[in-house]
Coordinates of C-alpha atoms in Angstrom, one line a residue:
Chain D
M294 CA 81.9 178.9 45.5
I295 CA 81.1 176.6 48.4
R296 CA 82.8 179.1 50.8
E297 CA 80.7 181.9 49.5
Q298 CA 77.5 180.0 50.0
S299 CA 78.3 178.7 53.4
E300 CA 77.8 180.1 56.8
F301 CA 80.1 177.5 58.2
L302 CA 82.7 175.5 56.3
V303 CA 84.0 172.3 58.0
T304 CA 86.7 170.1 56.3
I305 CA 86.4 166.5 57.1
G306 CA 89.2 163.9 57.0
A307 CA 92.9 163.9 56.3
C308 CA 92.5 164.6 52.6
A309 CA 90.6 167.8 53.2
T310 CA 92.5 168.9 56.3
A311 CA 96.1 168.0 55.1
G312 CA 95.9 166.9 51.5
G313 CA 95.9 163.3 52.5
I314 CA 98.1 160.5 51.1
Q315 CA 97.6 162.2 47.8
A316 CA 100.1 164.9 49.2
L317 CA 102.9 162.5 48.5
R318 CA 102.8 163.9 45.0
N319 CA 104.0 167.2 46.5
W320 CA 107.4 165.7 47.1
A321 CA 107.4 164.1 43.6
D322 CA 106.6 164.8 40.1
V323 CA 102.9 164.1 39.3
E324 CA 103.7 163.9 35.6
E325 CA 106.0 161.0 36.3
F326 CA 103.4 159.4 38.3
T327 CA 100.9 159.8 35.4
R328 CA 103.3 158.3 32.9
Y329 CA 104.0 155.4 35.3
V330 CA 100.3 154.5 35.8
Y331 CA 98.7 155.4 32.4
A332 CA 99.5 154.3 28.9
N333 CA 98.1 157.5 27.5
P334 CA 99.0 160.2 30.0
E335 CA 97.7 162.9 27.6
Y336 CA 94.2 161.7 28.6
I337 CA 94.8 162.5 32.2
S338 CA 94.3 165.9 33.8
T339 CA 95.2 166.2 37.4
L340 CA 96.6 168.7 39.9
Q341 CA 100.3 169.0 40.5
R342 CA 99.9 169.3 44.3
S343 CA 97.4 168.0 46.9
T344 CA 96.9 170.7 49.6
P345 CA 94.6 171.3 52.5
V346 CA 91.3 173.0 51.7
A347 CA 92.4 175.7 54.3
D348 CA 95.2 176.7 52.0
H349 CA 92.6 178.0 49.6
V350 CA 89.6 179.2 51.6
A351 CA 88.8 180.2 55.2
V352 CA 87.8 177.0 57.1
D353 CA 85.7 177.2 60.3
F354 CA 86.7 173.8 61.7
E355 CA 88.9 170.9 60.7
L356 CA 87.7 167.4 61.6
R357 CA 90.8 165.3 61.6
G358 CA 91.2 161.6 60.9
C359 CA 91.8 158.9 58.3
P360 CA 89.1 157.9 58.8
I361 CA 87.4 160.5 61.1
A362 CA 85.8 159.2 64.3
K363 CA 82.0 158.8 64.1
T364 CA 81.6 160.1 67.6
Q365 CA 83.6 163.3 66.8
L366 CA 81.3 163.9 63.8
L367 CA 78.2 163.7 66.0
E368 CA 79.9 166.0 68.5
L369 CA 80.7 168.5 65.7
V370 CA 77.2 168.5 64.3
N371 CA 75.7 168.8 67.8
A372 CA 78.0 171.7 68.7
F373 CA 77.1 173.6 65.6
I374 CA 73.4 173.2 66.1
H375 CA 73.7 174.5 69.6
G376 CA 76.1 177.3 68.7
R377 CA 78.9 176.1 71.0
R378 CA 82.5 175.2 70.4
P379 CA 83.0 171.6 69.5
N380 CA 84.5 169.5 72.4
I381 CA 87.2 167.9 70.2
P382 CA 90.6 167.9 72.0
S383 CA 93.8 168.6 70.3
Y384 CA 96.0 166.9 73.0
S385 CA 98.0 163.8 72.0
V386 CA 97.1 160.2 71.7
C387 CA 99.2 159.6 74.9
V388 CA 96.3 161.0 77.0
E389 CA 94.0 158.4 75.5
C390 CA 96.5 155.6 76.3
K391 CA 96.9 156.8 79.9
R392 CA 93.1 157.0 80.2
R393 CA 92.7 153.5 79.0
G394 CA 95.5 152.2 81.2
I395 CA 97.6 151.0 78.2
P396 CA 101.3 150.7 79.0
C397 CA 103.2 152.8 76.6
V398 CA 104.2 150.6 73.7
M399 CA 107.4 152.5 73.1
V400 CA 108.6 152.4 76.7
A401 CA 107.4 148.9 77.5
Q402 CA 107.9 147.2 74.1
G403 CA 110.3 149.3 72.1
I404 CA 107.7 149.9 69.4
P405 CA 108.0 153.2 67.5
C406 CA 104.8 155.2 68.0
L407 CA 103.7 158.6 66.7
G408 CA 101.2 158.9 69.5
P409 CA 103.2 161.6 71.4
V410 CA 102.8 164.0 68.5
T411 CA 99.5 162.8 67.0
Q412 CA 96.1 164.3 67.9
A413 CA 93.8 162.3 69.9
G414 CA 90.5 161.0 68.4
C415 CA 90.9 157.2 67.9
N416 CA 91.0 156.4 71.6
A417 CA 94.5 155.0 71.3
L418 CA 93.4 152.4 68.9
C419 CA 96.6 151.0 67.7
P420 CA 98.4 150.8 71.1
A421 CA 95.3 148.9 72.3
Y422 CA 96.2 146.4 69.5
D423 CA 99.9 146.2 70.4
R424 CA 100.8 148.5 67.5
G425 CA 102.5 151.9 67.4
C426 CA 100.4 154.8 66.3
Y427 CA 100.9 155.8 62.7
G428 CA 99.3 159.3 62.8
C429 CA 95.8 159.0 61.4
F430 CA 94.6 162.2 63.1
G431 CA 97.5 164.4 62.2
P432 CA 99.7 166.5 64.4
M433 CA 98.5 167.6 67.9
E434 CA 98.6 171.1 68.9
S435 CA 102.2 172.3 69.2
P436 CA 103.9 168.8 68.8
N437 CA 107.6 168.4 69.3
V438 CA 108.2 166.1 66.3
L439 CA 112.0 166.5 66.1
S440 CA 112.2 165.3 69.7
L441 CA 110.1 162.3 69.1
A442 CA 112.2 161.6 65.9
E443 CA 115.3 161.4 68.1
W444 CA 113.5 158.8 70.2
W445 CA 112.7 156.8 67.1
V446 CA 116.3 156.9 66.0
S447 CA 117.4 155.7 69.4
L448 CA 115.0 152.8 69.1
G449 CA 116.8 151.8 65.9
V450 CA 114.6 153.2 63.2
D451 CA 116.5 154.2 60.0
D452 CA 116.0 157.6 58.5
R453 CA 114.2 156.4 55.5
T454 CA 111.6 154.7 57.6
L455 CA 111.2 157.7 59.8
V456 CA 110.7 160.0 56.9
N457 CA 108.1 157.6 55.4
A458 CA 106.3 157.3 58.8
L459 CA 105.9 161.1 58.9
R460 CA 105.0 161.4 55.3
S461 CA 101.8 159.4 55.6
F462 CA 98.2 160.3 55.5
N463 CA 98.8 163.6 57.2
G464 CA 102.3 164.0 56.0
Y465 CA 101.8 167.4 54.5
A466 CA 100.6 169.0 57.7
E467 CA 103.3 171.4 58.7
P468 CA 104.9 169.9 61.8
F469 CA 105.1 166.4 60.1
R470 CA 106.2 167.9 56.8
E471 CA 108.9 170.0 58.2
A472 CA 110.3 167.3 60.5
S473 CA 110.3 164.9 57.5
D474 CA 112.2 167.4 55.4
V475 CA 114.9 167.6 58.1
Y476 CA 115.5 163.9 58.0
A477 CA 115.2 163.6 54.3
R478 CA 118.0 166.1 53.9
D479 CA 120.4 164.2 56.0
Chain Y
M74 CA 66.2 160.8 -3.5
S75 CA 68.2 160.5 -0.3
T76 CA 66.6 159.5 3.0
P77 CA 66.5 162.3 5.5
E78 CA 68.8 161.6 8.5
T79 CA 66.9 161.1 11.6
E80 CA 68.0 162.9 14.8
P81 CA 69.9 160.4 16.9
R82 CA 68.4 159.6 20.3
R83 CA 70.8 160.4 23.0
I84 CA 70.6 159.5 26.7
S85 CA 73.4 160.6 29.0
V86 CA 73.8 160.8 32.7
D87 CA 76.5 163.2 33.7
Y88 CA 76.9 161.9 37.4
L89 CA 75.7 158.4 38.2
A90 CA 73.7 158.2 41.5
R91 CA 73.8 155.3 44.0
V92 CA 77.2 154.1 43.0
E93 CA 80.5 154.6 44.8
G94 CA 82.7 157.1 43.1
E95 CA 82.3 159.4 40.0
G96 CA 81.1 158.0 36.8
N97 CA 78.9 158.9 33.8
M98 CA 77.1 157.1 31.0
K99 CA 76.3 158.0 27.5
V100 CA 74.4 156.1 24.8
E101 CA 73.3 157.0 21.4
V102 CA 70.9 155.3 19.0
R103 CA 70.5 156.3 15.4
D104 CA 67.8 154.8 13.2
G105 CA 67.1 152.0 15.7
K106 CA 70.8 151.1 15.8
V107 CA 72.9 151.4 18.9
E108 CA 75.9 153.6 17.9
I109 CA 77.5 154.6 21.2
V110 CA 77.7 152.9 24.5
E111 CA 80.0 154.5 27.0
F112 CA 80.6 154.0 30.7
G113 CA 82.9 156.7 31.7
I114 CA 85.0 157.2 34.9
F115 CA 86.0 160.7 35.7
E116 CA 87.0 160.1 39.3
P117 CA 90.4 161.9 39.5
P118 CA 93.4 159.7 39.2
R119 CA 94.8 158.6 42.5
F120 CA 98.3 157.1 41.6
Y121 CA 98.6 154.6 44.4
E122 CA 100.9 152.4 42.5
A123 CA 103.2 155.3 41.8
F124 CA 103.6 156.5 45.3
L125 CA 103.9 153.0 46.8
R126 CA 107.4 152.9 45.2
G127 CA 110.0 153.6 47.8
R128 CA 107.8 152.6 50.7
R129 CA 108.4 149.6 52.9
F130 CA 106.5 146.4 52.1
S131 CA 104.8 146.6 55.4
D132 CA 103.1 150.0 54.3
A133 CA 101.1 148.2 51.6
P134 CA 98.1 147.0 53.6
D135 CA 97.7 150.4 55.4
I136 CA 98.1 152.6 52.4
T137 CA 96.1 150.5 49.9
A138 CA 93.3 150.2 52.4
R139 CA 92.7 153.9 51.8
I140 CA 91.8 153.2 48.2
C141 CA 88.4 152.2 49.4
G142 CA 86.3 152.9 52.6
I143 CA 83.8 150.1 51.8
C144 CA 86.3 147.4 51.0
P145 CA 89.5 148.2 52.8
V146 CA 90.0 144.6 54.0
A147 CA 90.2 143.4 50.4
Y148 CA 93.1 145.6 49.7
Q149 CA 94.8 144.5 53.0
M150 CA 94.4 141.0 52.1
S151 CA 95.5 141.1 48.5
S152 CA 98.5 143.2 49.4
A153 CA 99.5 141.0 52.4
H154 CA 99.2 137.8 50.4
A155 CA 101.2 139.3 47.6
M156 CA 104.0 140.3 50.0
E157 CA 103.9 137.0 51.7
S158 CA 104.3 135.2 48.4
I159 CA 107.6 137.1 47.9
F160 CA 108.9 136.1 51.4
G161 CA 107.6 132.5 51.2
A162 CA 105.5 133.1 54.4
K163 CA 102.5 130.9 55.0
V164 CA 99.6 132.2 57.1
E165 CA 97.8 129.1 58.1
G166 CA 95.7 127.6 60.7
Q167 CA 93.8 129.9 63.0
L168 CA 95.4 133.0 61.6
R169 CA 94.1 132.0 58.2
E170 CA 90.6 131.5 59.7
L171 CA 90.8 134.9 61.4
R172 CA 91.5 136.5 58.0
R173 CA 88.5 134.7 56.5
L174 CA 86.5 136.0 59.4
L175 CA 87.5 139.6 58.9
Y176 CA 86.7 139.3 55.2
C177 CA 83.3 137.8 56.1
G178 CA 82.6 140.9 58.1
E179 CA 83.4 143.1 55.2
W180 CA 81.3 141.0 52.7
I181 CA 78.4 141.4 55.1
E182 CA 78.6 145.2 55.5
S183 CA 79.4 145.9 51.9
H184 CA 76.8 143.6 50.3
V185 CA 74.0 144.8 52.6
L186 CA 74.9 148.4 52.0
H187 CA 74.5 147.7 48.3
V188 CA 71.5 145.4 48.3
F189 CA 69.4 147.7 50.5
M190 CA 70.7 151.2 50.3
L191 CA 72.0 151.4 46.7
H192 CA 70.2 148.8 44.6
L193 CA 66.8 148.1 46.2
P194 CA 65.4 151.6 45.6
D195 CA 65.7 150.8 41.8
F196 CA 63.5 147.7 42.2
L197 CA 60.9 149.4 44.3
G198 CA 60.8 152.6 42.3
Y199 CA 62.4 155.0 44.7
Q200 CA 65.0 157.7 43.9
S201 CA 67.1 157.0 47.1
A202 CA 67.1 154.8 50.1
I203 CA 65.9 157.8 52.2
H204 CA 62.8 158.0 50.1
M205 CA 62.4 154.3 50.4
A206 CA 62.8 154.2 54.2
A207 CA 59.8 156.4 54.6
D208 CA 57.6 153.6 53.2
H209 CA 59.7 150.5 54.2
R210 CA 61.0 151.4 57.6
E211 CA 61.1 148.0 59.0
A212 CA 63.0 146.5 56.1
V213 CA 65.5 149.3 56.2
E214 CA 66.0 149.0 59.9
R215 CA 66.5 145.3 59.6
A216 CA 69.2 146.0 56.8
L217 CA 70.9 148.5 58.9
R218 CA 71.1 146.0 61.8
L219 CA 72.4 143.4 59.5
K220 CA 75.0 145.7 58.1
K221 CA 76.1 146.5 61.6
A222 CA 76.6 142.8 62.4
G223 CA 79.3 142.8 59.7
N224 CA 80.7 146.0 61.0
D225 CA 81.0 144.6 64.5
V226 CA 83.1 141.7 63.3
M227 CA 85.5 144.2 61.6
I228 CA 85.6 146.4 64.7
L229 CA 86.5 143.6 67.0
L230 CA 89.0 141.8 64.7
G231 CA 90.2 144.8 62.8
G232 CA 90.1 147.6 65.4
R233 CA 87.7 149.7 63.3
E234 CA 85.5 149.1 60.3
I235 CA 87.0 151.7 58.1
H236 CA 90.8 151.1 57.4
P237 CA 91.2 148.3 60.1
I238 CA 94.5 148.7 61.9
N239 CA 95.1 145.1 62.9
V240 CA 96.2 143.6 59.7
Q241 CA 99.9 143.3 58.8
V242 CA 101.9 141.2 56.4
G243 CA 102.2 137.8 58.2
G244 CA 98.9 138.1 60.2
F245 CA 97.7 140.4 62.9
Y246 CA 99.1 142.6 65.5
R247 CA 96.8 141.2 68.2
V248 CA 94.5 138.2 68.1
P249 CA 91.1 138.1 69.9
T250 CA 90.4 135.8 72.8
K251 CA 87.7 133.1 72.2
K252 CA 85.5 135.0 74.7
E253 CA 85.9 138.3 72.7
L254 CA 84.8 136.4 69.5
E255 CA 81.9 134.6 71.2
S256 CA 80.4 138.0 72.2
L257 CA 79.7 138.4 68.5
V258 CA 77.6 135.2 68.3
P259 CA 74.2 136.3 69.5
N260 CA 74.0 139.1 67.0
L261 CA 75.4 136.9 64.2
E262 CA 72.6 134.3 64.9
W263 CA 70.1 137.1 64.5
A264 CA 71.9 138.1 61.3
L265 CA 71.6 134.6 59.8
E266 CA 67.8 134.8 60.1
A267 CA 67.9 138.4 58.6
A268 CA 70.2 137.2 55.8
K269 CA 67.8 134.4 55.0
W270 CA 65.0 136.9 54.9
A271 CA 67.1 139.1 52.5
V272 CA 67.4 136.2 50.1
E273 CA 63.7 135.5 50.1
F274 CA 62.8 139.1 49.9
T275 CA 65.1 139.9 46.9
G276 CA 64.2 136.7 45.3
G277 CA 60.6 138.1 45.0
L278 CA 61.6 141.3 43.2
P279 CA 60.7 141.8 39.5
F280 CA 63.6 141.1 37.1
P281 CA 63.9 142.1 33.6
A282 CA 64.5 139.0 31.5
I283 CA 68.0 139.2 30.2
E284 CA 70.6 136.4 29.9
Q285 CA 74.2 137.3 29.4
D286 CA 76.8 134.9 28.2
F287 CA 79.8 136.4 30.0
E288 CA 83.1 134.9 30.6
F289 CA 82.9 134.8 34.5
V290 CA 86.2 134.9 36.3
S291 CA 87.0 134.4 40.0
I292 CA 89.5 132.6 42.2
S293 CA 88.6 129.1 43.2
H294 CA 89.6 126.8 46.0
P295 CA 89.1 123.0 46.3
D296 CA 87.6 123.2 49.8
E297 CA 85.9 126.5 50.4
Y298 CA 83.9 129.3 48.8
P299 CA 86.7 131.7 47.7
L300 CA 87.9 134.6 49.8
N301 CA 91.6 134.8 50.2
E302 CA 93.1 131.9 48.3
G303 CA 92.7 129.9 45.2
R304 CA 93.6 129.7 41.5
I305 CA 92.2 131.9 38.8
V306 CA 89.4 130.2 36.9
S307 CA 86.8 131.1 34.3
S308 CA 83.6 129.8 32.7
R309 CA 85.6 129.5 29.4
G310 CA 88.4 127.3 30.6
I311 CA 91.0 129.6 32.3
E312 CA 92.7 127.7 35.2
A313 CA 95.9 129.3 36.4
D314 CA 98.0 130.4 39.2
V315 CA 97.4 133.9 40.5
S316 CA 100.9 134.8 39.3
E317 CA 99.8 134.4 35.7
F318 CA 97.3 137.3 35.8
N319 CA 99.1 139.5 33.4
G320 CA 99.6 136.7 30.9
I321 CA 95.9 136.1 30.9
F322 CA 94.5 139.7 31.0
E323 CA 95.6 142.8 29.5
E324 CA 94.6 146.4 30.4
I325 CA 93.8 149.3 28.0
H326 CA 93.7 153.0 28.5
V327 CA 90.8 154.7 26.8
E328 CA 90.1 158.4 26.9
R329 CA 86.7 158.1 28.5
S330 CA 88.0 156.5 31.6
N331 CA 90.5 157.3 34.3
A332 CA 90.4 153.6 35.2
L333 CA 92.1 151.1 32.8
Q334 CA 89.7 148.7 31.2
S335 CA 90.5 145.1 31.1
K336 CA 89.9 142.1 28.8
V337 CA 91.0 138.5 28.5
R338 CA 93.8 138.5 25.9
E339 CA 92.7 137.4 22.4
R340 CA 89.1 137.3 23.7
G341 CA 87.3 140.2 25.3
A342 CA 85.3 141.3 28.2
Y343 CA 85.0 139.4 31.3
H344 CA 82.9 139.5 34.5
V345 CA 84.0 139.4 38.1
G346 CA 82.0 139.6 41.3
P347 CA 79.2 137.8 43.1
L348 CA 77.7 136.4 40.0
A349 CA 81.1 135.0 38.8
R350 CA 81.8 133.5 42.2
Y351 CA 78.4 132.0 42.5
N352 CA 78.5 130.4 39.1
L353 CA 82.0 129.1 39.4
N354 CA 81.8 127.9 43.0
F355 CA 78.2 127.1 43.7
G356 CA 79.0 123.7 45.2
K357 CA 81.1 125.3 47.9
L358 CA 78.2 127.3 49.4
T359 CA 76.7 125.8 52.5
P360 CA 73.7 123.5 52.1
A361 CA 71.5 126.1 53.6
C362 CA 72.6 128.7 51.2
R363 CA 72.1 126.5 48.2
Q364 CA 68.6 125.8 49.5
A365 CA 67.8 129.4 50.1
A366 CA 69.1 130.3 46.5
A367 CA 66.9 127.6 45.0
S368 CA 63.9 128.8 46.9
A369 CA 64.6 132.2 45.8
G370 CA 64.4 131.1 42.2
L371 CA 68.1 130.9 41.4
G372 CA 69.6 127.9 39.5
E373 CA 73.1 126.7 40.0
V374 CA 74.1 129.1 37.3
C375 CA 72.8 132.7 37.0
G376 CA 73.4 134.7 33.9
N377 CA 70.9 137.7 34.6
P378 CA 72.9 140.6 36.0
F379 CA 69.8 142.0 37.5
Q380 CA 69.5 139.0 39.8
S381 CA 72.9 139.9 41.3
I382 CA 70.9 141.5 44.1
V383 CA 69.8 138.0 45.1
V384 CA 73.2 136.5 44.7
R385 CA 74.7 139.2 46.9
S386 CA 72.1 138.3 49.5
V387 CA 73.0 134.6 49.3
E388 CA 76.7 135.6 49.7
T389 CA 75.8 137.6 52.8
M390 CA 74.1 134.5 54.2
Y391 CA 77.2 132.5 53.4
A392 CA 79.4 135.1 55.2
V393 CA 77.3 134.9 58.3
E394 CA 77.3 131.1 58.4
E395 CA 81.1 131.2 57.8
A396 CA 81.6 133.7 60.6
L397 CA 79.7 131.6 63.0
R398 CA 81.6 128.4 61.9
I399 CA 85.0 130.1 62.4
I400 CA 84.2 131.5 65.8
D401 CA 82.8 128.2 67.0
A402 CA 86.0 126.4 66.0
Y403 CA 88.3 129.1 67.2
E404 CA 91.4 128.4 69.4
E405 CA 93.5 131.5 70.2
P406 CA 96.9 131.1 68.4
A407 CA 100.1 131.5 70.2
Q408 CA 101.4 134.3 68.0
P409 CA 99.5 137.0 66.2
A410 CA 101.7 136.7 63.1
V411 CA 104.2 134.5 61.4
A412 CA 107.9 135.6 61.1
L413 CA 108.9 137.1 57.8
E414 CA 112.2 136.5 55.8
V415 CA 112.5 139.7 54.0
K416 CA 114.1 139.2 50.5
A417 CA 114.0 140.7 47.0
G418 CA 111.4 139.3 44.5
E419 CA 108.0 139.7 42.9
G420 CA 104.8 138.5 44.4
H421 CA 101.2 138.2 43.5
G422 CA 97.9 138.2 45.5
A423 CA 94.3 137.8 44.3
T424 CA 91.5 137.8 46.7
E425 CA 87.7 138.2 46.3
A426 CA 86.7 141.6 47.3
P427 CA 82.9 142.0 47.7
R428 CA 82.8 143.3 44.1
G429 CA 85.1 140.7 42.7
M430 CA 88.7 139.5 42.2
L431 CA 91.2 142.1 43.3
Y432 CA 94.8 141.5 42.0
H433 CA 97.9 143.0 43.6
R434 CA 101.5 142.6 42.3
Y435 CA 104.7 144.0 43.9
R436 CA 108.3 143.9 43.4
V437 CA 110.5 144.6 46.4
D438 CA 114.3 144.9 46.8
D439 CA 116.5 142.9 49.3
E440 CA 115.6 145.2 52.1
G441 CA 111.9 145.1 51.4
W442 CA 111.4 148.5 49.8
I443 CA 108.7 148.5 47.1
T444 CA 110.1 149.1 43.6
D445 CA 107.1 148.4 41.6
A446 CA 103.3 148.0 42.2
Q447 CA 100.3 147.0 40.1
I448 CA 96.7 147.0 41.4
A449 CA 93.8 145.6 39.3
P450 CA 90.5 146.4 41.1
P451 CA 87.2 144.4 40.2
T452 CA 85.3 147.4 39.0
A453 CA 88.0 148.4 36.6
Q454 CA 88.0 144.8 35.2
N455 CA 84.2 144.9 34.8
Q456 CA 84.1 148.0 32.7
L457 CA 83.8 146.3 29.3
S458 CA 81.1 143.9 30.7
I459 CA 79.2 146.9 32.0
E460 CA 79.2 148.5 28.5
E461 CA 78.1 145.2 27.0
D462 CA 75.3 144.9 29.4
L463 CA 74.3 148.5 28.6
R464 CA 74.2 147.6 24.9
V465 CA 72.0 144.7 25.4
V466 CA 69.6 146.4 27.8
L467 CA 69.4 149.3 25.4
E468 CA 68.7 147.2 22.4
D469 CA 66.0 145.2 24.3
N470 CA 64.2 148.4 25.5
L471 CA 64.3 150.9 22.8
D472 CA 60.5 151.2 22.9
L473 CA 60.6 152.6 26.5
P474 CA 60.4 156.5 26.9
D475 CA 63.8 158.2 27.6
E476 CA 63.3 158.7 31.3
E477 CA 62.4 155.1 31.9
L478 CA 65.0 153.8 29.6
Q479 CA 67.6 156.0 31.4
W480 CA 66.7 154.6 34.7
R481 CA 66.9 151.1 33.3
L482 CA 70.3 151.7 32.0
E483 CA 71.5 153.3 35.3
Q484 CA 70.1 150.3 37.1
S485 CA 72.1 148.1 34.7
I486 CA 75.3 149.8 35.9
R487 CA 74.2 149.4 39.5
N488 CA 73.9 145.7 39.1
Y489 CA 77.7 145.7 39.3
D490 CA 77.8 147.5 42.6
P491 CA 80.7 149.5 41.0
C492 CA 83.3 150.9 43.3
I493 CA 84.6 153.7 41.1
S494 CA 87.2 155.1 43.4
C495 CA 88.8 151.7 43.6
A496 CA 88.7 151.4 39.8
T497 CA 90.6 154.6 39.3
H498 CA 94.2 153.7 39.7
F499 CA 95.4 150.9 38.0
L500 CA 98.7 150.1 36.5
K501 CA 99.0 149.5 32.8
L502 CA 100.9 146.4 31.8
E503 CA 102.9 147.4 28.8
I504 CA 104.6 150.6 29.8
D505 CA 107.0 152.3 27.5
R506 CA 109.5 153.4 30.0
G507 CA 111.7 154.8 27.4

């Protein structure tokens, strides 16, 4: 109904673009979740799966992030008002680190980081705070997640931690989802 | 001859405005007698406790933060403290002060948002803050700048104001330099004056005269106004360690709410939040805050939920003063976090979110994987008090026409600054796991 009435439909945030952290139910049984949390599960009505809006209707633009970046929202609105393509890059967080002159936390400190496969948008926030990226903006364009996964393994990360790191706020986005499924199988 | 049945008077609001999240309200009066009073929560269930199982303990602050965009720090603090209690880790000294500082930032932005954007329109007769801004531009701009002062603390110390990234179990990932913190001081000094004005301004608003005799509950600490640490206390004699939460309170699942309601066992409704903190910890406010409160017409105890707007302003002033004190005394710690000895166990954390006491309980196995989780948000705990307030306000105002009465009832809910998304996932205590 919203799609029918809209000239442009933009999804905002990881829940709308990827199903969010709620998508963890997609790898589990939501009925079991309901029984675990609620004394009277029969009062509760909820969806079996949490999926991106784009799985259901045509979406003109996806603004990534958990949370989104304020500046990107302004850029988006500005772009639509002026009828131009939003200047929102889909390269990785690595570019933002390099631009800020932050030494790579993986190389320099051995801290596992999802930056190489995560879309830019936060301005390399976590590496700036001596922390590895945990994927708030979802997969970059054409990420090589399996290759990064192997680097994580060589840094000593166990499979369970790796799967959990991929299955996070954007876990259901295809590149993260598929790579997590590979390591969950093993 | 039988008396003809009169048509019951019904007032319902399908979708409450100027509250966070999705809730509704329904009341019914028949022959002058209040028959139905319901505050319903239809926000979809979110299941955080369920999917935290199987995740590492270190995921808890980041994942639970997503429960709320206005109070993420509260979740990060309650979860971090709960995990630290399992491992016997103590976050003390400057790291403890930094946590208080981050929480002060959140109190400022959350309280100011509510006081000026969500609640004040009710008192001045506007449908929304946007309508209000047209006539009260200066006040709104001042409020936005005050809110931003809180946000700026969170951005510096937390990385960003929504879902800060710098908090971990044991402390932080990176601590600020003294110089970085001092950059916040000029704006915080301005904010202190603005907060004083806010107390004065809200103190002058018209308040319906209602005195509620709640059981107020908060955490309490011998040396400070409560934020992260303390024992659970109440105005009716509760005084216990945080770990005894489930022995004191019980949760009930009713059909009208996707958030579990909460009551003191063997007793009934209780009230958490600024009013509770204020009443139970008045002596721990700074002298300037106590003075400002008195000048604004508040006693040492306040039982009028409509005056919560003044209390929130007093707490905002406290948070600014506390932030300035912490920054002034700050010495950069050598390490951003304490070492953790991961082991199996159960832990509890109760901290004071802007809206009230937020309780987390976790069980982890010997490798630190979460096996069980329970989260009791303040708004869920307040549901029964909200309904009791609705009943009293309704009974006192039956003579008002429907439209005005409805607005008064909605305002009554907004007194609680409810955070409905937070309320909507909540673990029941007595689960029949079959």
